[in-house]
Amino acid sequence: MAEIAIRTENLTRNFGQIKAVDGLSMEVPGGIIFGFLGPNGSGKTTTINLLLGLLEPTGGKAEVLGFDTRTQADAVRSHSGALLEYPGLYEQMSAEDNLEFYGRVWRMGAAEGKARSKELLTHFGLWERRKESVDKWSRGMKQKLAMARALLHRPSLVFLDEPTAGLDVVAAASLRDDLAGLTTREGVTVFLTTHNMTEAEKLCRLVAVIRKGKLLAVGHPDELRAHTGAPHFEVVGSGFNENVLNMLRARPEVSAVEVQDKRLSVQLRQEMDVAPLVSLMVGAGVQVEEVRKGKASLEEVFLTLMEEER
Amino acid sequence: MIADMLTVMWKERKGLFVSRGSRSRAMLSLLVPLGLVAIWFPFIEGARWVSSPLALVALLIPIMLVATTVPDSFAGERERHTLSTLLASRLSDRAILFGKLAVAVAYGWLVTIIAILLALITVNAAHWQGHVILYSPAVVVADVVLTFLMAILVAGVGILISLRAASVQAAQQLLVMIMLLPPIILAVILTVFRKQVASALSGLSFLEVVLIAMGVLIVADVILLMIDMARFQRARLILG
């Protein structure tokens, strides 16, 4: 496993006047799930195509597993697996045949291919239905089979392009669990594109946010929160009158205060102990039932970044 | 590359015959050309069938079969969103291209050979002359070699059309139209300018005409395959 699985330097791809990827520079360490977040049309899929050497960059360069994507694209693809925008399964063929075909593609021996197929199909709960043609399967099952296909040849790096898109909540959660389990067990690096913040938050050790082809931020979800999302706390209770609100607004550590029914939301300028503020409120006659201290969710971070970029 | 080609051929063969639903469709598409070339024409023509240029009707089989399989293999793979996954694998562009082409050509050509043999059985069974009637050497060369070259020609044109067509159906329609046009034009020319053509070819035997046609087809096939190789490249097939 390379220490750095992916390294891009000023990677750029234009389609006519449109900059699909615009000067992307980043590093993805090996052995982690790396989330690549962005709204639709932000350049996520184009980035994957560039990293797999399927598209030539207009400018800049990318190294994947130590191979140059421009001159050693075959080596990149030989060591990677991919589940792209669509499952890409041969639906008239059975699950077993789909995996057998890709086992042959990856030049796995017949016995090795069969054993690995059994292992993956069993892991994904598809072994009993391996002889059915795939067109009869649910979208969630197809996506699991596509994931098994991507992992079949034990690649060092797997590209997953929005793997849970279009799945129902249960199927998406199940796929996420499988993905987390497999990456831990197999030590594979995962480059995961998604616009599902909860998914990124649950799975990814590092996330990058991209918009209109430009990298807006990269880091651990907590780091992004610290830089972007303001800390805040919420008080549930009663007695939130104008005096209390004005008293809080006057405090230098408070940036904003908002009341909604029995909830008071206080935005802070920095991470701090909120007990003194709560004491002040109690002293001013507030009846406190509950205090919740919260960090900004990754979704809030993402929305803030999108807003800043505009 | 040969091993990778064989891998692609394995998958194409599965798609063509083995997958459920495809088998009956494939059988159905065989019935019309087999019925015409293996039964109807030999039954009507009798012994004349085995020695005259009429046997070249067999050229219609690779045209009809390859014109349906190639668009399904190329445009269909794109339409069903399986092509991008295949391109993201370690297979080379050429292994994918030639693996697919080989199965389409082999299918069209083998069915033609079977039809030619069945036609011989029909002729002998329906018009028995006390001895086994066999094809003349010129007809054997014409049917075996020309149909093979014709299958490559249709596949070569089919690949180019499939790479640009919006759907499998559009590619199939355009390909059949393009491939049936030259035989129709040829038939019209032969009918209208029968005497002129006959005098122009008077010094040539049937075998010599076949050899000239072979030469023309070989050149056309080589040119088409080179264009196909230039067109079938990942960077041109992936759009974003």
Coordinates of N, CA, C and O in Angstrom, one line a residue, chain A residues 115-269:
Chain A
A115 N -13.6 -19.0 -5.3 CA -13.5 -18.8 -3.8 C -13.8 -17.4 -3.4 O -14.5 -17.1 -2.4
R116 N -13.2 -16.5 -4.1 CA -13.3 -15.0 -3.8 C -14.8 -14.6 -4.0 O -15.4 -13.8 -3.3
S117 N -15.4 -15.1 -5.1 CA -16.8 -14.8 -5.4 C -17.7 -15.3 -4.3 O -18.6 -14.6 -3.8
K118 N -17.4 -16.5 -3.8 CA -18.2 -17.1 -2.7 C -18.0 -16.2 -1.5 O -19.0 -15.9 -0.8
E119 N -16.8 -15.8 -1.2 CA -16.5 -15.0 0.0 C -17.3 -13.7 -0.1 O -18.0 -13.3 0.9
L120 N -17.3 -13.0 -1.2 CA -17.9 -11.7 -1.3 C -19.4 -11.8 -1.4 O -20.2 -11.1 -0.7
L121 N -19.9 -12.8 -2.1 CA -21.4 -13.0 -2.2 C -22.0 -13.4 -0.9 O -23.1 -12.9 -0.5
T122 N -21.2 -14.2 -0.1 CA -21.7 -14.5 1.2 C -21.7 -13.3 2.1 O -22.7 -13.0 2.8
H123 N -20.6 -12.5 2.0 CA -20.5 -11.3 2.9 C -21.7 -10.4 2.6 O -22.3 -9.8 3.5
F124 N -22.1 -10.2 1.3 CA -23.1 -9.3 0.9 C -24.5 -10.0 1.0 O -25.5 -9.3 0.6
G125 N -24.6 -11.2 1.4 CA -25.9 -11.9 1.6 C -26.5 -12.3 0.3 O -27.7 -12.3 0.1
L126 N -25.7 -12.5 -0.8 CA -26.2 -12.8 -2.1 C -25.9 -14.2 -2.6 O -26.3 -14.6 -3.7
W127 N -25.3 -15.0 -1.8 CA -24.8 -16.3 -2.2 C -25.9 -17.2 -2.6 O -25.8 -17.9 -3.6
E128 N -27.0 -17.2 -1.9 CA -28.1 -18.1 -2.2 C -28.8 -17.8 -3.5 O -29.4 -18.6 -4.1
R129 N -28.6 -16.5 -4.0 CA -29.3 -16.1 -5.2 C -28.3 -15.9 -6.4 O -28.6 -15.2 -7.4
R130 N -27.1 -16.5 -6.2 CA -26.1 -16.3 -7.2 C -26.4 -16.8 -8.6 O -25.8 -16.3 -9.6
K131 N -27.3 -17.8 -8.8 CA -27.6 -18.3 -10.1 C -28.7 -17.6 -10.8 O -29.0 -17.8 -12.0
E132 N -29.4 -16.6 -10.1 CA -30.5 -15.9 -10.7 C -29.9 -14.8 -11.7 O -28.8 -14.2 -11.4
S133 N -30.6 -14.5 -12.7 CA -30.1 -13.4 -13.6 C -30.4 -12.1 -12.9 O -31.4 -11.9 -12.2
V134 N -29.5 -11.2 -13.0 CA -29.5 -10.0 -12.2 C -30.6 -9.0 -12.5 O -31.0 -8.3 -11.6
D135 N -31.2 -9.1 -13.6 CA -32.3 -8.2 -14.0 C -33.5 -8.4 -13.0 O -34.4 -7.5 -13.0
K136 N -33.6 -9.5 -12.3 CA -34.8 -9.7 -11.4 C -34.5 -9.1 -10.0 O -35.3 -9.1 -9.1
W137 N -33.3 -8.6 -9.8 CA -32.9 -8.1 -8.5 C -33.3 -6.7 -8.2 O -33.5 -5.9 -9.1
S138 N -33.3 -6.4 -6.9 CA -33.6 -5.0 -6.5 C -32.4 -4.2 -6.7 O -31.3 -4.7 -6.9
R139 N -32.6 -2.8 -6.7 CA -31.4 -1.9 -7.0 C -30.4 -2.1 -5.9 O -29.2 -2.1 -6.2
G140 N -30.8 -2.3 -4.6 CA -29.9 -2.5 -3.5 C -29.0 -3.7 -3.7 O -27.8 -3.7 -3.5
M141 N -29.6 -4.8 -4.2 CA -28.9 -6.0 -4.4 C -27.9 -5.9 -5.6 O -26.7 -6.3 -5.5
K142 N -28.3 -5.2 -6.6 CA -27.4 -4.9 -7.7 C -26.2 -4.1 -7.3 O -25.1 -4.4 -7.7
Q143 N -26.5 -3.1 -6.5 CA -25.4 -2.3 -6.0 C -24.4 -3.1 -5.2 O -23.2 -2.9 -5.3
K144 N -24.9 -4.0 -4.4 CA -24.0 -4.8 -3.6 C -23.2 -5.8 -4.5 O -22.0 -6.0 -4.2
L145 N -23.8 -6.3 -5.5 CA -23.1 -7.1 -6.5 C -22.0 -6.3 -7.2 O -20.9 -6.8 -7.4
A146 N -22.4 -5.1 -7.5 CA -21.4 -4.2 -8.2 C -20.2 -3.9 -7.3 O -19.1 -3.8 -7.7
M147 N -20.5 -3.8 -6.0 CA -19.5 -3.6 -5.0 C -18.6 -4.8 -4.9 O -17.4 -4.7 -4.8
A148 N -19.2 -6.0 -4.9 CA -18.4 -7.2 -4.8 C -17.5 -7.3 -6.1 O -16.4 -7.7 -6.0
R149 N -18.1 -6.9 -7.2 CA -17.3 -7.0 -8.5 C -16.1 -6.0 -8.3 O -15.0 -6.3 -8.8
A150 N -16.3 -4.8 -7.8 CA -15.2 -3.8 -7.6 C -14.1 -4.4 -6.7 O -12.9 -4.0 -6.9
L151 N -14.5 -5.2 -5.7 CA -13.5 -5.7 -4.7 C -12.9 -7.0 -5.1 O -12.0 -7.5 -4.4
L152 N -13.4 -7.6 -6.2 CA -13.1 -9.0 -6.5 C -11.6 -9.3 -6.5 O -11.2 -10.3 -5.9
H153 N -10.9 -8.5 -7.2 CA -9.5 -8.8 -7.4 C -8.6 -8.2 -6.3 O -7.4 -8.1 -6.5
R154 N -9.2 -7.9 -5.1 CA -8.4 -7.4 -4.0 C -7.6 -6.1 -4.4 O -6.4 -6.1 -4.3
P155 N -8.3 -5.1 -5.0 CA -7.5 -3.9 -5.4 C -7.0 -3.2 -4.2 O -7.6 -3.3 -3.1
S156 N -6.0 -2.4 -4.4 CA -5.5 -1.5 -3.3 C -6.4 -0.3 -3.1 O -6.4 0.3 -2.1
L157 N -7.1 0.1 -4.2 CA -7.8 1.3 -4.2 C -9.2 1.1 -4.9 O -9.2 0.4 -6.0
V158 N -10.3 1.5 -4.3 CA -11.6 1.4 -5.0 C -12.2 2.8 -5.1 O -12.2 3.6 -4.2
F159 N -12.7 3.0 -6.3 CA -13.5 4.3 -6.6 C -14.9 3.9 -6.5 O -15.4 3.0 -7.2
L160 N -15.7 4.6 -5.6 CA -17.1 4.4 -5.5 C -17.8 5.7 -5.8 O -17.6 6.7 -5.1
D161 N -18.6 5.7 -6.9 CA -19.2 7.0 -7.4 C -20.7 7.0 -6.9 O -21.5 6.3 -7.5
E162 N -20.9 7.6 -5.8 CA -22.3 7.7 -5.2 C -22.9 6.3 -5.1 O -24.0 6.1 -5.7
P163 N -22.3 5.4 -4.4 CA -22.8 4.0 -4.4 C -24.2 3.9 -3.8 O -24.9 2.9 -4.1
T164 N -24.7 4.8 -2.9 CA -26.0 4.6 -2.3 C -27.0 5.5 -2.9 O -28.2 5.5 -2.5
A165 N -26.7 6.2 -4.0 CA -27.7 7.1 -4.7 C -28.8 6.2 -5.2 O -28.6 5.2 -5.8
G166 N -30.0 6.7 -4.9 CA -31.2 6.0 -5.4 C -31.6 4.8 -4.6 O -32.6 4.1 -5.0
L167 N -30.9 4.4 -3.6 CA -31.3 3.3 -2.7 C -32.2 3.8 -1.6 O -32.1 4.9 -1.2
D168 N -33.1 2.8 -1.2 CA -34.0 3.2 -0.1 C -33.1 3.3 1.2 O -31.9 2.8 1.2
V169 N -33.7 3.8 2.3 CA -32.9 4.0 3.5 C -32.3 2.8 4.0 O -31.1 2.7 4.4
V170 N -33.0 1.7 4.0 CA -32.5 0.4 4.6 C -31.4 -0.2 3.7 O -30.4 -0.5 4.3
A171 N -31.6 -0.1 2.4 CA -30.6 -0.7 1.5 C -29.3 0.2 1.6 O -28.2 -0.4 1.6
A172 N -29.5 1.5 1.7 CA -28.3 2.4 1.8 C -27.5 2.1 3.1 O -26.3 2.0 3.1
A173 N -28.3 1.9 4.2 CA -27.6 1.7 5.5 C -26.9 0.4 5.5 O -25.7 0.2 5.9
S174 N -27.5 -0.6 4.8 CA -26.9 -2.0 4.8 C -25.6 -1.9 3.9 O -24.6 -2.5 4.3
L175 N -25.7 -1.2 2.8 CA -24.5 -1.1 1.9 C -23.4 -0.3 2.6 O -22.2 -0.7 2.5
R176 N -23.7 0.7 3.4 CA -22.7 1.5 4.1 C -22.0 0.6 5.2 O -20.8 0.6 5.3
D177 N -22.8 -0.3 5.9 CA -22.3 -1.2 6.9 C -21.3 -2.1 6.2 O -20.2 -2.4 6.7
D178 N -21.7 -2.7 5.1 CA -20.9 -3.6 4.3 C -19.6 -3.0 3.9 O -18.5 -3.5 4.0
L179 N -19.7 -1.7 3.4 CA -18.5 -1.0 3.0 C -17.6 -0.7 4.1 O -16.4 -1.0 4.0
A180 N -18.1 -0.3 5.2 CA -17.2 0.0 6.4 C -16.5 -1.3 6.8 O -15.3 -1.3 7.1
G181 N -17.3 -2.4 6.9 CA -16.7 -3.7 7.3 C -15.6 -4.1 6.4 O -14.5 -4.6 6.8
L182 N -15.9 -4.1 5.1 CA -14.9 -4.6 4.1 C -13.6 -3.8 4.1 O -12.6 -4.3 3.9
T183 N -13.8 -2.5 4.2 CA -12.6 -1.6 4.1 C -11.7 -1.9 5.3 O -10.5 -1.9 5.2
T184 N -12.3 -2.1 6.4 CA -11.5 -2.4 7.6 C -10.8 -3.7 7.5 O -9.6 -3.8 7.7
R185 N -11.6 -4.7 7.0 CA -11.0 -6.0 6.9 C -10.0 -6.2 5.8 O -9.0 -6.8 6.0
E186 N -10.2 -5.5 4.7 CA -9.3 -5.7 3.5 C -8.2 -4.6 3.4 O -7.4 -4.7 2.5
G187 N -8.3 -3.6 4.2 CA -7.3 -2.5 4.2 C -7.2 -1.8 2.9 O -6.2 -1.3 2.5
V188 N -8.3 -1.7 2.2 CA -8.4 -1.0 0.9 C -8.6 0.5 1.1 O -9.3 0.9 2.1
T189 N -8.0 1.3 0.2 CA -8.3 2.7 0.2 C -9.6 2.9 -0.6 O -9.7 2.4 -1.7
V190 N -10.5 3.7 -0.1 CA -11.7 4.0 -0.8 C -11.9 5.5 -1.2 O -11.7 6.3 -0.3
F191 N -12.1 5.8 -2.4 CA -12.3 7.1 -2.9 C -13.8 7.2 -3.1 O -14.3 6.6 -4.1
L192 N -14.6 7.8 -2.2 CA -16.0 7.8 -2.2 C -16.6 9.1 -2.6 O -16.4 10.1 -1.9
T193 N -17.3 9.2 -3.7 CA -18.0 10.5 -4.0 C -19.4 10.4 -3.5 O -20.0 9.3 -3.6
T194 N -19.9 11.4 -3.0 CA -21.3 11.4 -2.5 C -21.7 12.8 -2.3 O -20.9 13.8 -2.2
H195 N -23.1 13.0 -2.3 CA -23.6 14.3 -1.8 C -24.4 14.0 -0.6 O -25.2 14.9 -0.1
N196 N -24.3 12.8 0.0 CA -24.9 12.5 1.2 C -24.0 12.7 2.4 O -23.0 12.0 2.6
M197 N -24.3 13.8 3.1 CA -23.4 14.2 4.2 C -23.3 13.3 5.4 O -22.3 13.0 6.0
T198 N -24.5 12.7 5.7 CA -24.5 11.7 6.8 C -23.6 10.5 6.5 O -22.9 10.0 7.3
E199 N -23.7 10.1 5.2 CA -22.8 9.0 4.8 C -21.4 9.3 4.9 O -20.6 8.5 5.5
A200 N -21.0 10.5 4.5 CA -19.6 10.9 4.5 C -19.2 11.0 6.0 O -18.1 10.6 6.4
E201 N -20.1 11.6 6.8 CA -19.7 11.7 8.2 C -19.5 10.4 8.9 O -18.6 10.2 9.7
K202 N -20.3 9.4 8.6 CA -20.2 8.1 9.2 C -19.0 7.3 8.7 O -18.4 6.6 9.5
L203 N -18.7 7.4 7.4 CA -17.7 6.6 6.9 C -16.3 7.1 6.7 O -15.3 6.4 6.8
C204 N -16.2 8.5 6.5 CA -14.9 9.0 6.0 C -14.0 9.5 7.0 O -14.5 10.3 7.9
R205 N -12.7 9.2 6.9 CA -11.8 9.8 7.8 C -11.3 11.1 7.3 O -11.0 12.0 8.1
L206 N -11.3 11.3 6.0 CA -11.0 12.6 5.4 C -12.1 12.9 4.4 O -12.6 12.0 3.7
V207 N -12.4 14.2 4.3 CA -13.3 14.6 3.2 C -12.8 15.8 2.5 O -12.1 16.7 3.1
A208 N -13.1 15.9 1.2 CA -12.8 17.1 0.4 C -14.1 17.6 -0.1 O -15.0 16.8 -0.4
V209 N -14.2 18.9 -0.2 CA -15.5 19.5 -0.8 C -15.1 20.2 -2.1 O -14.2 21.0 -2.1
I210 N -15.9 19.9 -3.1 CA -15.6 20.4 -4.4 C -16.8 21.1 -4.9 O -18.0 20.7 -4.7
R211 N -16.6 22.2 -5.6 CA -17.8 22.9 -6.3 C -17.3 23.5 -7.6 O -16.2 24.2 -7.6
K212 N -18.0 23.3 -8.6 CA -17.6 23.8 -10.0 C -16.2 23.5 -10.3 O -15.4 24.3 -10.8
G213 N -15.8 22.3 -9.9 CA -14.5 21.8 -10.2 C -13.4 22.3 -9.3 O -12.2 21.8 -9.4
K214 N -13.7 23.1 -8.4 CA -12.7 23.7 -7.5 C -12.7 23.1 -6.1 O -13.8 22.9 -5.6
L215 N -11.6 22.8 -5.6 CA -11.5 22.2 -4.2 C -11.8 23.4 -3.2 O -11.0 24.3 -3.2
L216 N -12.8 23.2 -2.4 CA -13.1 24.3 -1.4 C -12.4 24.0 -0.1 O -12.0 24.9 0.6
A217 N -12.4 22.8 0.3 CA -11.8 22.4 1.6 C -11.5 21.0 1.7 O -12.1 20.2 0.9
V218 N -10.5 20.6 2.5 CA -10.2 19.2 2.7 C -9.7 19.0 4.1 O -9.0 19.9 4.6
G219 N -10.1 17.9 4.7 CA -9.7 17.7 6.1 C -10.6 16.6 6.8 O -11.5 16.1 6.2
H220 N -10.3 16.4 8.0 CA -11.1 15.5 8.8 C -12.5 16.2 9.1 O -12.5 17.5 9.2
P221 N -13.6 15.5 9.1 CA -14.9 16.3 9.4 C -14.8 17.2 10.5 O -15.3 18.3 10.5
D222 N -14.1 16.8 11.6 CA -14.0 17.7 12.8 C -13.2 19.0 12.5 O -13.6 20.1 12.9
E223 N -12.2 18.8 11.7 CA -11.4 20.0 11.3 C -12.2 21.0 10.5 O -12.2 22.2 10.7
L224 N -13.0 20.4 9.6 CA -13.8 21.2 8.7 C -14.9 22.0 9.6 O -15.2 23.1 9.3
R225 N -15.4 21.3 10.6 CA -16.4 21.9 11.5 C -15.7 23.1 12.2 O -16.3 24.1 12.3
A226 N -14.5 22.8 12.7 CA -13.8 23.8 13.5 C -13.5 25.1 12.6 O -13.6 26.2 13.1
H227 N -13.2 24.9 11.3 CA -12.9 26.0 10.5 C -14.2 26.7 9.9 O -14.2 27.8 9.6
T228 N -15.2 25.9 9.8 CA -16.3 26.4 9.0 C -17.6 26.5 9.9 O -18.2 27.6 9.9
G229 N -18.0 25.5 10.5 CA -19.3 25.5 11.2 C -19.1 26.1 12.6 O -18.2 25.8 13.4
A230 N -19.9 27.1 13.0 CA -19.8 27.7 14.3 C -20.3 26.8 15.4 O -21.3 26.1 15.2
P231 N -19.6 26.7 16.6 CA -20.2 25.9 17.7 C -21.5 26.6 18.2 O -21.6 27.8 18.1
H232 N -22.4 25.8 18.8 CA -23.6 26.4 19.3 C -24.2 25.5 20.4 O -23.7 24.4 20.5
F233 N -25.1 26.1 21.1 CA -25.8 25.2 22.1 C -27.3 25.6 22.1 O -27.7 26.7 21.7
E234 N -28.1 24.7 22.5 CA -29.5 24.9 22.5 C -30.1 24.7 23.9 O -29.7 23.8 24.6
V235 N -31.0 25.6 24.3 CA -31.6 25.4 25.7 C -33.1 25.2 25.5 O -33.7 26.0 24.8
V236 N -33.6 24.2 26.1 CA -35.0 23.9 26.0 C -35.6 24.3 27.4 O -35.1 24.0 28.4
G237 N -36.6 25.2 27.4 CA -37.2 25.6 28.6 C -38.2 26.8 28.4 O -38.8 26.8 27.3
S238 N -38.3 27.7 29.4 CA -39.3 28.8 29.2 C -38.7 30.1 29.8 O -37.6 30.0 30.5
G239 N -39.3 31.2 29.6 CA -38.8 32.5 30.2 C -37.8 33.2 29.3 O -37.0 34.0 29.8
F240 N -37.8 32.9 28.0 CA -36.8 33.5 27.1 C -37.4 34.9 26.6 O -37.8 35.1 25.5
N241 N -37.4 35.8 27.6 CA -37.9 37.2 27.2 C -36.8 38.1 26.6 O -35.7 37.7 26.5
E242 N -37.2 39.3 26.2 CA -36.3 40.2 25.5 C -35.1 40.5 26.4 O -34.0 40.7 25.9
N243 N -35.3 40.7 27.7 CA -34.2 41.0 28.6 C -33.1 39.9 28.5 O -31.9 40.2 28.4
V244 N -33.5 38.6 28.6 CA -32.6 37.5 28.5 C -31.9 37.5 27.2 O -30.6 37.4 27.1
L245 N -32.6 37.7 26.1 CA -32.0 37.7 24.8 C -31.0 38.8 24.6 O -29.9 38.6 24.1
N246 N -31.3 40.1 25.1 CA -30.4 41.2 25.0 C -29.2 41.0 25.8 O -28.1 41.3 25.4
M247 N -29.4 40.3 27.0 CA -28.2 40.1 27.9 C -27.2 39.1 27.2 O -26.0 39.3 27.2
L248 N -27.8 38.1 26.5 CA -26.9 37.1 25.8 C -26.2 37.8 24.6 O -25.1 37.6 24.3
R249 N -27.0 38.6 23.9 CA -26.4 39.3 22.7 C -25.3 40.2 23.0 O -24.4 40.5 22.2
A250 N -25.3 40.7 24.3 CA -24.3 41.7 24.7 C -23.0 40.9 25.1 O -22.0 41.6 25.2
R251 N -23.1 39.6 25.2 CA -21.9 38.9 25.6 C -20.9 38.8 24.4 O -21.4 38.5 23.3
P252 N -19.6 39.0 24.6 CA -18.7 38.9 23.5 C -18.5 37.6 22.9 O -18.2 37.4 21.7
E253 N -18.7 36.5 23.7 CA -18.6 35.1 23.1 C -19.8 34.7 22.3 O -19.7 33.6 21.7
V254 N -20.9 35.4 22.3 CA -22.1 35.0 21.6 C -22.2 35.8 20.3 O -22.0 37.0 20.3
S255 N -22.4 35.0 19.2 CA -22.5 35.7 17.9 C -24.0 35.8 17.4 O -24.3 36.8 16.7
A256 N -24.8 35.0 17.9 CA -26.3 35.1 17.5 C -27.1 34.3 18.5 O -26.7 33.3 19.1
V257 N -28.4 34.8 18.6 CA -29.3 34.2 19.5 C -30.7 34.1 18.8 O -31.1 35.1 18.1
E258 N -31.3 33.0 18.9 CA -32.6 32.9 18.2 C -33.6 32.0 19.1 O -33.2 31.0 19.6
V259 N -34.8 32.4 19.1 CA -35.8 31.7 19.9 C -36.9 31.1 19.0 O -37.3 31.8 18.1
Q260 N -37.2 29.9 19.2 CA -38.3 29.2 18.5 C -39.1 28.4 19.5 O -38.6 27.4 20.0
D261 N -40.3 28.8 19.7 CA -41.2 28.1 20.7 C -40.4 28.0 22.1 O -40.1 29.0 22.6
K262 N -40.2 26.8 22.5 CA -39.5 26.6 23.8 C -38.0 26.3 23.6 O -37.4 25.8 24.5
R263 N -37.5 26.7 22.5 CA -36.0 26.4 22.2 C -35.3 27.7 22.0 O -35.7 28.5 21.2
L264 N -34.2 27.8 22.7 CA -33.3 29.0 22.5 C -32.0 28.5 21.9 O -31.3 27.6 22.5
S265 N -31.6 29.0 20.7 CA -30.4 28.6 20.1 C -29.4 29.7 20.2 O -29.7 30.8 19.8
V266 N -28.2 29.3 20.7 CA -27.1 30.3 20.9 C -25.9 29.9 20.1 O -25.3 28.9 20.2
Q267 N -25.5 30.8 19.1 CA -24.3 30.6 18.3 C -23.2 31.2 19.0 O -23.2 32.4 19.5
L268 N -22.1 30.4 19.1 CA -20.9 30.9 19.8 C -19.8 31.3 18.8 O -19.7 30.8 17.7
R269 N -18.9 32.2 19.3 CA -17.8 32.6 18.4 C -16.7 31.5 18.3 O -16.0 31.4 17.4

